[in-house]
mmCIF file of C-alpha atoms in Angstrom:
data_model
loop_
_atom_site.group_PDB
_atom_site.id
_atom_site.type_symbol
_atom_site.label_atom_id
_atom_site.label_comp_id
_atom_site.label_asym_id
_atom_site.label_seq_id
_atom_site.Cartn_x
_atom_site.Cartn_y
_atom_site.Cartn_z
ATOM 1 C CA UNK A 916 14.113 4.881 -23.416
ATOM 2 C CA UNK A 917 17.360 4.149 -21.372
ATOM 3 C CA UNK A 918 15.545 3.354 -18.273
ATOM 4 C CA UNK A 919 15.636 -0.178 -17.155
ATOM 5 C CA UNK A 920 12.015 0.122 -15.967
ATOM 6 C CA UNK A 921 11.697 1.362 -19.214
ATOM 7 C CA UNK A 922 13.230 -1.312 -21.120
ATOM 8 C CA UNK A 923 11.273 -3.874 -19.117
ATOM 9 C CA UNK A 924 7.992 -2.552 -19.953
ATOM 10 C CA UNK A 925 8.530 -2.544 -23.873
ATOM 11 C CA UNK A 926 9.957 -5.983 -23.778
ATOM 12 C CA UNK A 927 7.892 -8.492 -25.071
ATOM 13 C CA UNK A 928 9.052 -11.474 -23.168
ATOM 14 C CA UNK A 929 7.229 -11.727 -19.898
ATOM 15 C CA UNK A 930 9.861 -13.551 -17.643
ATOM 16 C CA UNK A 931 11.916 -9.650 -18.702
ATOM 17 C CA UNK A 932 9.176 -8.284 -16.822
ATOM 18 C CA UNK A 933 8.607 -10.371 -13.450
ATOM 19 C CA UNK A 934 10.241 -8.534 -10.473
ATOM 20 C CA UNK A 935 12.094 -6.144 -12.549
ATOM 21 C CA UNK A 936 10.623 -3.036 -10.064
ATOM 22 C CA UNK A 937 10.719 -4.780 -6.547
ATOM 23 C CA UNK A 938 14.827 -6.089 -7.500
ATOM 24 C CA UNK A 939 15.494 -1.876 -8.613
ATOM 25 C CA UNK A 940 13.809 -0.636 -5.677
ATOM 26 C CA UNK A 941 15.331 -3.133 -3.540
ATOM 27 C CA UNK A 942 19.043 -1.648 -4.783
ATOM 28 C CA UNK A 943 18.044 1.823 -5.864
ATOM 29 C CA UNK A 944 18.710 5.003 -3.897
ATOM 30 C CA UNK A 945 15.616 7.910 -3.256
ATOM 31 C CA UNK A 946 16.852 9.829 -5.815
ATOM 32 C CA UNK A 947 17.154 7.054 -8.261
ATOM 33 C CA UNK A 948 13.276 5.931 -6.930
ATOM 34 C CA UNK A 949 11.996 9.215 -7.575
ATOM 35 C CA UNK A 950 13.789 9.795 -10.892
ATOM 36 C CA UNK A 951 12.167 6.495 -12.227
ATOM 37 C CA UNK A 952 8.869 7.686 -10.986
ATOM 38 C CA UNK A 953 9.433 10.797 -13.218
ATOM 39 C CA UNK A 954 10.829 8.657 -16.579
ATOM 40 C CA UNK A 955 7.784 6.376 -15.386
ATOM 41 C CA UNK A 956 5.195 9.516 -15.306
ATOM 42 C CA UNK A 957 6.801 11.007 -18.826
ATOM 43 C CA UNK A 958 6.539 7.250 -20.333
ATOM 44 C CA UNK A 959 2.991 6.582 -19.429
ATOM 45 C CA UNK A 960 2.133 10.561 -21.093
ATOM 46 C CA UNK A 961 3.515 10.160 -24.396
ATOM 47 C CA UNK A 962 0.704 8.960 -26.792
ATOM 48 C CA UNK A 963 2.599 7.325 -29.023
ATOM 49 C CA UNK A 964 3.055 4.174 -26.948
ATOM 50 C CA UNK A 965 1.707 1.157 -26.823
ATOM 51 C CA UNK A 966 -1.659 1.401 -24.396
ATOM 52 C CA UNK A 967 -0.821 -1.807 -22.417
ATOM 53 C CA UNK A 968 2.916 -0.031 -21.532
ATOM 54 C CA UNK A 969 1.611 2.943 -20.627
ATOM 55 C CA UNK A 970 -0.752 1.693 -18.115
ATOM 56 C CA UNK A 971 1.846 -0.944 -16.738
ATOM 57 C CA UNK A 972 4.463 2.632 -16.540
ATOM 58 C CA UNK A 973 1.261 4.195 -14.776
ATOM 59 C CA UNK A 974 0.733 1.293 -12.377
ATOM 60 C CA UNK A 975 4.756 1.249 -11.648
ATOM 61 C CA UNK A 976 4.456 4.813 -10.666
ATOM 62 C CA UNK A 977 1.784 4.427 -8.584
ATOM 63 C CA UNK A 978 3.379 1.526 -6.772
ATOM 64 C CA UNK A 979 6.725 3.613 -6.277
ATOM 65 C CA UNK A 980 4.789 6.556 -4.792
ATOM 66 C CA UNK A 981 2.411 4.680 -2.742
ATOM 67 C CA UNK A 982 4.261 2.074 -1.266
ATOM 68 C CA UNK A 983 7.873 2.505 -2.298
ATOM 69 C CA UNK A 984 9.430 5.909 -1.774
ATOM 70 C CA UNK A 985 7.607 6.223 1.367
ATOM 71 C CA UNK A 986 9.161 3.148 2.945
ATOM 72 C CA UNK A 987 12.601 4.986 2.395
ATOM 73 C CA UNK A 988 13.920 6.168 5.815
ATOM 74 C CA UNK A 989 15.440 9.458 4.024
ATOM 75 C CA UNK A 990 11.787 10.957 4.763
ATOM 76 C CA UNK A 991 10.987 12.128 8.091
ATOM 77 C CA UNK A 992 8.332 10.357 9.810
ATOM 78 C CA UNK A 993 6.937 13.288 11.516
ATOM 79 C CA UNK A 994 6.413 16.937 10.402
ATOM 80 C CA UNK A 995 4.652 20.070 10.599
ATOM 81 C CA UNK A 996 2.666 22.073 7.850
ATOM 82 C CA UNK A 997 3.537 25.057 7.692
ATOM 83 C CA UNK A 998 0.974 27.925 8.058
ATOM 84 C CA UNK A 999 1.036 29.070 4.462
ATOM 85 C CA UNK A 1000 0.234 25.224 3.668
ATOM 86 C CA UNK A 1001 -3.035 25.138 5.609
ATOM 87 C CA UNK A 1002 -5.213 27.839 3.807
#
């Protein structure tokens, strides 16, 4: 658990938890973004957690899919689907 979403999550002390995702997204790259959605993703799988972590890692992922990564402006704004996509 190097992650500092990570870490922030599994601390017990709240004030290590306020604004700890909108200050990494705010300084993080795409690639950095989308690798914390996948340590995120893994996190909130793994059984062995606590419940309340893994649904605060699931609701972090969600928020860096949904609103997050998609603000970035290294995706295009426009595309096409390819043919084999549409079937």
């Amino acid at each position: 658990m190097n992650h500092r979403l990570l870490e922030a999550i599994s601390d017990p002390s709240q004030q290590a938890r306020v604004g700890v995702l909108e200050d990494f997204a705010a300084a993080a790259s795409f690639e950095e973004l989308c690798a914390a959605a996948r340590a995120l993703d893994t996190f909130a799988r793994d059984t062995s957690h606590n419940l309340y972590q893994r649904v605060r890692a699931i609701l972090q992922t969600y928020a860096l899919y949904r609103y997050l990564i998609p603000a970035r402006s290294e995706l295009s704004r426009a595309g096409r689907i390819p043919h084999e996509g549409q079937v």
